[in-house]
Coordinates of C-alpha atoms in Angstrom, one line a residue:
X20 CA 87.5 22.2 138.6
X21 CA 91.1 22.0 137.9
X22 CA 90.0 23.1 133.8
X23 CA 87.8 25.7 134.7
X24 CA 90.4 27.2 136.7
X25 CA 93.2 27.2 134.2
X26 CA 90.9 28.3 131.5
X27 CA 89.6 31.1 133.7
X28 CA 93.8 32.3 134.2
X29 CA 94.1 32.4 130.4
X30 CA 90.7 34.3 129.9
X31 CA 91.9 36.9 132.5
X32 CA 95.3 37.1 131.3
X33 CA 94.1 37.5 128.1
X34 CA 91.4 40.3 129.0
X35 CA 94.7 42.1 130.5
X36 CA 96.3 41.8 127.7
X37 CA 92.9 43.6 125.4
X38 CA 93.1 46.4 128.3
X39 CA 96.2 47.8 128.2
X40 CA 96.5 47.2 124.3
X41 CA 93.3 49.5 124.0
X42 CA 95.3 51.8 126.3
X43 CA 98.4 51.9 124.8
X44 CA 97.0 51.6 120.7
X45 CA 100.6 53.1 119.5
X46 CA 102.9 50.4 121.3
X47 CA 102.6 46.7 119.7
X48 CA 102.7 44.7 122.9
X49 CA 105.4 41.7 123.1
X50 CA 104.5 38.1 121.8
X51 CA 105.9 35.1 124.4
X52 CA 105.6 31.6 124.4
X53 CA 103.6 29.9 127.8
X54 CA 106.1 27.3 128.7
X55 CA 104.9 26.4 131.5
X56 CA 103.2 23.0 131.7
X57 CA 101.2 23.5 134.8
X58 CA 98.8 25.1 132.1
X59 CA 97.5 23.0 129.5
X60 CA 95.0 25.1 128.3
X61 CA 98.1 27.8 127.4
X62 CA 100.9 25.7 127.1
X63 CA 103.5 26.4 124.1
X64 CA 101.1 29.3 122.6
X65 CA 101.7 33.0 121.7
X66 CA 100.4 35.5 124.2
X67 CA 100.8 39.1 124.5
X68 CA 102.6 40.0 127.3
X69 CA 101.0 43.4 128.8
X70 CA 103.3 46.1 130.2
X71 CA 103.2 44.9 133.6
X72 CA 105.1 41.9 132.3
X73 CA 108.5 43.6 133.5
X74 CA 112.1 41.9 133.0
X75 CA 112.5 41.0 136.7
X76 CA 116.0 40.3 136.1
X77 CA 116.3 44.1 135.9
X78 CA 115.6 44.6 139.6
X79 CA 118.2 41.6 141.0
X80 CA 121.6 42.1 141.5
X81 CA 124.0 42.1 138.4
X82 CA 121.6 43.8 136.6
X83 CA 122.3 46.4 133.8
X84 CA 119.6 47.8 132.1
X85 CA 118.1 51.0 130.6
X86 CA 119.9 54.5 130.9
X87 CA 122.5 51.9 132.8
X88 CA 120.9 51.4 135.5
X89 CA 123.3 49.1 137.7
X90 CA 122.5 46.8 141.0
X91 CA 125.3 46.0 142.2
X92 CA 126.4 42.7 144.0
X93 CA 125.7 44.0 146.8
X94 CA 121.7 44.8 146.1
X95 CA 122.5 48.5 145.4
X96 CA 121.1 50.2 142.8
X97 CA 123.3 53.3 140.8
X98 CA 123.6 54.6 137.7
X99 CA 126.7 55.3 135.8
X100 CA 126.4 57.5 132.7
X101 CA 129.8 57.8 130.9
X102 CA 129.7 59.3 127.4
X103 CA 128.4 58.0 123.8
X104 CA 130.5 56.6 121.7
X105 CA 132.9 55.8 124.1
X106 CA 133.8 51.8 126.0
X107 CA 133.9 51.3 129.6
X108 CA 135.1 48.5 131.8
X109 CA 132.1 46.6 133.6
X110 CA 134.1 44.1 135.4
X111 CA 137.7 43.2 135.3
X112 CA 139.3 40.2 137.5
X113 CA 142.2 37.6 136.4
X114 CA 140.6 35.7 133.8
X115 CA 137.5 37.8 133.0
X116 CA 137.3 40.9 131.4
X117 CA 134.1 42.6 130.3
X118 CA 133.6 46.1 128.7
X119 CA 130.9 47.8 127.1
X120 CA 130.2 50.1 123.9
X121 CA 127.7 52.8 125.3
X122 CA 125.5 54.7 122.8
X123 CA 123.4 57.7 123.3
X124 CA 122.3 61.2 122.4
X125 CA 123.5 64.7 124.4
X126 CA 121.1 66.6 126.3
X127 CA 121.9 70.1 126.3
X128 CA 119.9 71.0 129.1
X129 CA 121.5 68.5 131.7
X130 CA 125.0 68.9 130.2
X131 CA 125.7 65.0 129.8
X132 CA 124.7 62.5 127.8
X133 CA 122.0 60.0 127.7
X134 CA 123.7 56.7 127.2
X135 CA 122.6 52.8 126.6
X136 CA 124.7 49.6 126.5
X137 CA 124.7 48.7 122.7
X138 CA 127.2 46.2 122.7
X139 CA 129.7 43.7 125.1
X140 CA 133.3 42.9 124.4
X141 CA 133.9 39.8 126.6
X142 CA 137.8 38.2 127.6
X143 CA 138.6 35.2 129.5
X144 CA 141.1 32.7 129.1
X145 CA 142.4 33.2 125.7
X146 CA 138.9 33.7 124.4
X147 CA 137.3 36.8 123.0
X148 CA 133.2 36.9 122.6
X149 CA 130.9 39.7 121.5
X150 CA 127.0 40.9 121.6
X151 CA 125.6 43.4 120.4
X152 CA 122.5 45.1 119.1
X153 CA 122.2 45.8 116.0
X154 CA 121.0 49.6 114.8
X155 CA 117.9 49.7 113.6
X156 CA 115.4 52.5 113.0
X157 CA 111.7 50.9 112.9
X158 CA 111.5 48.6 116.1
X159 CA 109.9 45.2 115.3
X160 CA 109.9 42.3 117.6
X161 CA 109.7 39.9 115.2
X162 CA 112.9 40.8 113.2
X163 CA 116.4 39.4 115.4
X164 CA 118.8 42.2 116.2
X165 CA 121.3 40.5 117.7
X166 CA 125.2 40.1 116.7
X167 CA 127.1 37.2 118.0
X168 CA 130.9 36.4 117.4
X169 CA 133.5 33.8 119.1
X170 CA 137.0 34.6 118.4
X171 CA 136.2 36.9 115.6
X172 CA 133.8 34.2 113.9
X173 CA 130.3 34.9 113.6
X174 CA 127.6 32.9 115.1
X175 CA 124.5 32.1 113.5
X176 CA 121.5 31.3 115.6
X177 CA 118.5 30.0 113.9
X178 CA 115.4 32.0 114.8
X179 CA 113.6 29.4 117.4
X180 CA 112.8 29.0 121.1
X181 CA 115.6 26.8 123.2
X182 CA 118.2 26.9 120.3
X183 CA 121.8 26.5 121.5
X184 CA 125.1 26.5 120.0
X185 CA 128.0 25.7 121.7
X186 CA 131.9 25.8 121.0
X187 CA 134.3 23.2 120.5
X188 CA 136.9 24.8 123.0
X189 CA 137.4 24.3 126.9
X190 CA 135.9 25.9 128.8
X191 CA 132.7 25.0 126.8
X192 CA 130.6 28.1 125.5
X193 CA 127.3 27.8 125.4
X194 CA 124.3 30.6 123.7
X195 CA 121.0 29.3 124.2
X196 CA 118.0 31.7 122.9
X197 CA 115.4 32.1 125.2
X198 CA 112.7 34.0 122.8
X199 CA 112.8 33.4 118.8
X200 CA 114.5 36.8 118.4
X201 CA 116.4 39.2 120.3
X202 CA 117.0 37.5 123.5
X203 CA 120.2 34.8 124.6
X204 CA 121.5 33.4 127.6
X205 CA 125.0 33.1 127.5
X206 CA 127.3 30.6 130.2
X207 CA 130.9 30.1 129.7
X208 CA 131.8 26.7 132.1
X209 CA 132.8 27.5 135.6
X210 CA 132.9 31.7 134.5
X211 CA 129.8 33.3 134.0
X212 CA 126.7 33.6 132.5
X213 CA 124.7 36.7 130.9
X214 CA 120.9 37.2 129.8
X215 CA 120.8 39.6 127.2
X216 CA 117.9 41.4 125.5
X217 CA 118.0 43.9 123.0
X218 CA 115.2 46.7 123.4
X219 CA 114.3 50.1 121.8
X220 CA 113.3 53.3 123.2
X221 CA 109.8 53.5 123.4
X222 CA 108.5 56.5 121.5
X223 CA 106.7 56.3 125.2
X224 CA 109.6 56.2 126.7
X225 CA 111.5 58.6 125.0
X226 CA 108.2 61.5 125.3
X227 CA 108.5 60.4 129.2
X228 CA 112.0 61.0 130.1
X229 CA 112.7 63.5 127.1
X230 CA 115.3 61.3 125.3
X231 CA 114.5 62.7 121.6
X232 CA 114.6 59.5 119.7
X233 CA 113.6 60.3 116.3
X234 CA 112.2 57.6 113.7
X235 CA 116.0 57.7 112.1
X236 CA 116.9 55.6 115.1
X237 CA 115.4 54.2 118.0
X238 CA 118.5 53.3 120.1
X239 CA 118.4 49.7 120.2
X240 CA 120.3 48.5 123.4
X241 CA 121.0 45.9 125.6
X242 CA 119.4 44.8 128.8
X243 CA 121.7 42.6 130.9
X244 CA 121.9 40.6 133.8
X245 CA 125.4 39.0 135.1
X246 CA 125.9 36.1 137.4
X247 CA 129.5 35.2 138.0
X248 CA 131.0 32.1 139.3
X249 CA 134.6 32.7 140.2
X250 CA 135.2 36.3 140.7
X251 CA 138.3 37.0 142.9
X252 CA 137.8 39.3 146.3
X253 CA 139.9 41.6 144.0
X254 CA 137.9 42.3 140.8
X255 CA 137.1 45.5 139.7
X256 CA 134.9 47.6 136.9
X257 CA 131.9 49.6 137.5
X258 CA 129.7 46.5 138.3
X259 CA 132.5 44.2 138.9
X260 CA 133.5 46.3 142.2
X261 CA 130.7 45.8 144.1
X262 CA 131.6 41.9 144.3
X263 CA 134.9 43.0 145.8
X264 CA 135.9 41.5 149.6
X265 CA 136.8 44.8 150.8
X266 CA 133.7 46.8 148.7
X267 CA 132.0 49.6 150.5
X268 CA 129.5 51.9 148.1
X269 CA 130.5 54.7 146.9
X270 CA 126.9 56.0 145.5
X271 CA 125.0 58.7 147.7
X272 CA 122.6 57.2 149.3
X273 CA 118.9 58.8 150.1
X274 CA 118.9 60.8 146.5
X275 CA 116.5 59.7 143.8
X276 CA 119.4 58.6 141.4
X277 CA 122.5 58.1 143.2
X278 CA 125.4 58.1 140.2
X279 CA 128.3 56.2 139.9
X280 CA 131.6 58.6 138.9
X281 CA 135.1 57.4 138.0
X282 CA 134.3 57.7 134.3
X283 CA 138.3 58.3 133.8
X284 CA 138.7 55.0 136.3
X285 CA 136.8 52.8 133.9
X286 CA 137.5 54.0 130.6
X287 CA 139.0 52.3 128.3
X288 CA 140.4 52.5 124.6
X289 CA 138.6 49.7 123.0
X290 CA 135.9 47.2 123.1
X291 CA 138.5 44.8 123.7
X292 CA 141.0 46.1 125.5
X293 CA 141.8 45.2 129.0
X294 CA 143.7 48.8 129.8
X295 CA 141.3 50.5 131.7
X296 CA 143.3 51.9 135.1
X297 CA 141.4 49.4 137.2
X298 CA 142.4 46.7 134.8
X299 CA 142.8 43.1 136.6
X300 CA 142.8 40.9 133.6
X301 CA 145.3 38.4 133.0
X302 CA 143.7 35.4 131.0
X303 CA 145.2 32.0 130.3
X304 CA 147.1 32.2 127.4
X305 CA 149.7 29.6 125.4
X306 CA 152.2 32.2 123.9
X307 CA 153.4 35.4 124.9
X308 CA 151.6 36.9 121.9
X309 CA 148.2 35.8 122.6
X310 CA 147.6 38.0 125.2
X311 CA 148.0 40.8 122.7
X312 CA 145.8 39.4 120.0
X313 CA 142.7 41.1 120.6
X314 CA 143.7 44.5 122.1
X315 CA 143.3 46.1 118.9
X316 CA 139.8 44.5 117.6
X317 CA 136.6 46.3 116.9
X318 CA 133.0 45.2 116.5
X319 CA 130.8 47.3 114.4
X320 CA 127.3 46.7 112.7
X321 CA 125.3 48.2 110.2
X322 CA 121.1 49.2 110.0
X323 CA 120.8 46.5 107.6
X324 CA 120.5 42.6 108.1
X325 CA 119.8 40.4 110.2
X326 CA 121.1 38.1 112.8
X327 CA 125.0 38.9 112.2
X328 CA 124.7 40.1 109.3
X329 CA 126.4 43.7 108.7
X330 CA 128.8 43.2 111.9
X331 CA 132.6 43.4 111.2
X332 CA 134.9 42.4 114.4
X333 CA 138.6 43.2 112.8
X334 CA 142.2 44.5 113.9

């Protein structure tokens, strides 16, 4: 009985799956690995995951996901826009400093810009780390368009379910991929740790809320989702505020969208700079000069490669 109940869940997921593929014909659906034991009959196979399969960790707190959309640590859910091409502080405290690059196209008619997360510059102790998604025009799930670098070196994952790496330093680092391609969970001891994702625009989503992607680019981005493990009453940043001891929302509540501002507030001049105006970042450094070392490091990447390949982090 026990058989004919699994095999009955895999025939129904499966005639999901055929459904919305025959409804969706232009859209290649997303490949993921059953790992869960409790089912035999679909245990470590490739299934299509249909549209309904959402990224739940876009709807908890310390999400950051699409056009951003934030929720805060507090459960509430804003949006903060910014401007393309420019970096912005998410969270800033003592010894943890995270900003990020935000890419996008202008839309006349609105009179701002749509913008994505493309990439993280990430500071703690004496430590600098970057993520990012690499530009691509043709989306394909299969091909890795991640870029990973520790203290300017790059890091090369090979392309396989539940492959780690982790640094030799203290606190320990440690990048674990949780799908062959495009997806990592990142924990740094006793800090933080980060789910990342890099996704396209949809030509589906693009026609539905009038983005304009063109096949030169599709906008490949990140999808994020922060959970912190020593943040001070006193940290700051777009996200990082709403962990604050003394935080009270600053969104409009009851609107359909309620925005974020302070664009000036969390702006700052580099992927790796800790000078944005709420800046709390101190770090743990040995010398004087260390805390100056990465202030004037950038990360960019190329449409061509894979893995890291075609990203440059230099002063």
């Amino acid at each position: 009985m026990a058989r004919l109940r699994l095999g009955g869940f895999c025939i129904a997921f499966l005639f999901l799956v055929a459904v919305v593929a025959e409804a969706t014909p232009a859209e290649k659906p997303k490949k993921v690995k059953c790992q869960d034991k409790q089912y035999p009959l679909c245990y470590h196979k490739d299934l299509y995951c249909p549209d309904s399969c959402a990224r739940t960790y876009c709807d908890k707190p310390g999400a950051v996901c699409q056009d951003p959309r934030f929720i805060g640590g507090d459960g509430i859910t804003f949006y903060f826009h910014g401007k393309k091409d420019r970096d912005f502080c998410l969270v800033s405290d003592s010894n943890l400093h995270i900003n990020a690059h935000f890419i996008g196209k202008r839309n006349a008619n609105m009179g701002r810009d749509f913008t994505w997360v493309q990439s993280l510059g990430i500071l703690f102790d004496n430590h600098h780390l970057y993520i990012g998604a690499q530009k691509t025009a043709t989306w394909d799930d299969a091909t890795d368009r991640l870029a990973l670098t520790f203290d300017g070196e790059p890091i090369y994952l090979h392309e396989s379910q539940g492959v780690e790496w982790q640094s030799t330093t203290s606190p320990t680092v440690t990048i674990t991929r949780s799908h062959a391609t495009n997806n990592v969970v990142i924990e740094v001891e006793d800090n933080f740790r980060i789910k990342a994702e890099v996704v396209p625009i949809t030509q589906k989503d693009s026609m539905i809320h009038k983005y304009g992607i063109t096949e030169e680019d599709c906008f490949a981005h990140l999808d994020l989702s922060f959970k912190f493990y020593s943040l001070s009453g006193d940290v700051s940043g777009v996200l990082g505020q709403t962990y604050a001891s003394n935080y009270v929302s600053r969104v409009k509540m009851g609107v359909q969208m309620p925005v974020m501002g302070g664009e000036k507030e969390f702006s700052t001049s580099g992927l790796f700079a800790a000078d944005c105006p709420v800046a709390r970042f101190i770090g743990k450094t040995n010398s004087a000069s260390d805390s100056l070392e990465f202030d004037d490091m950038s990360c960019v990447s190329g449409i061509s490669g894979r893995g890291v390949t075609g990203v440059v982090c230099k002063r």
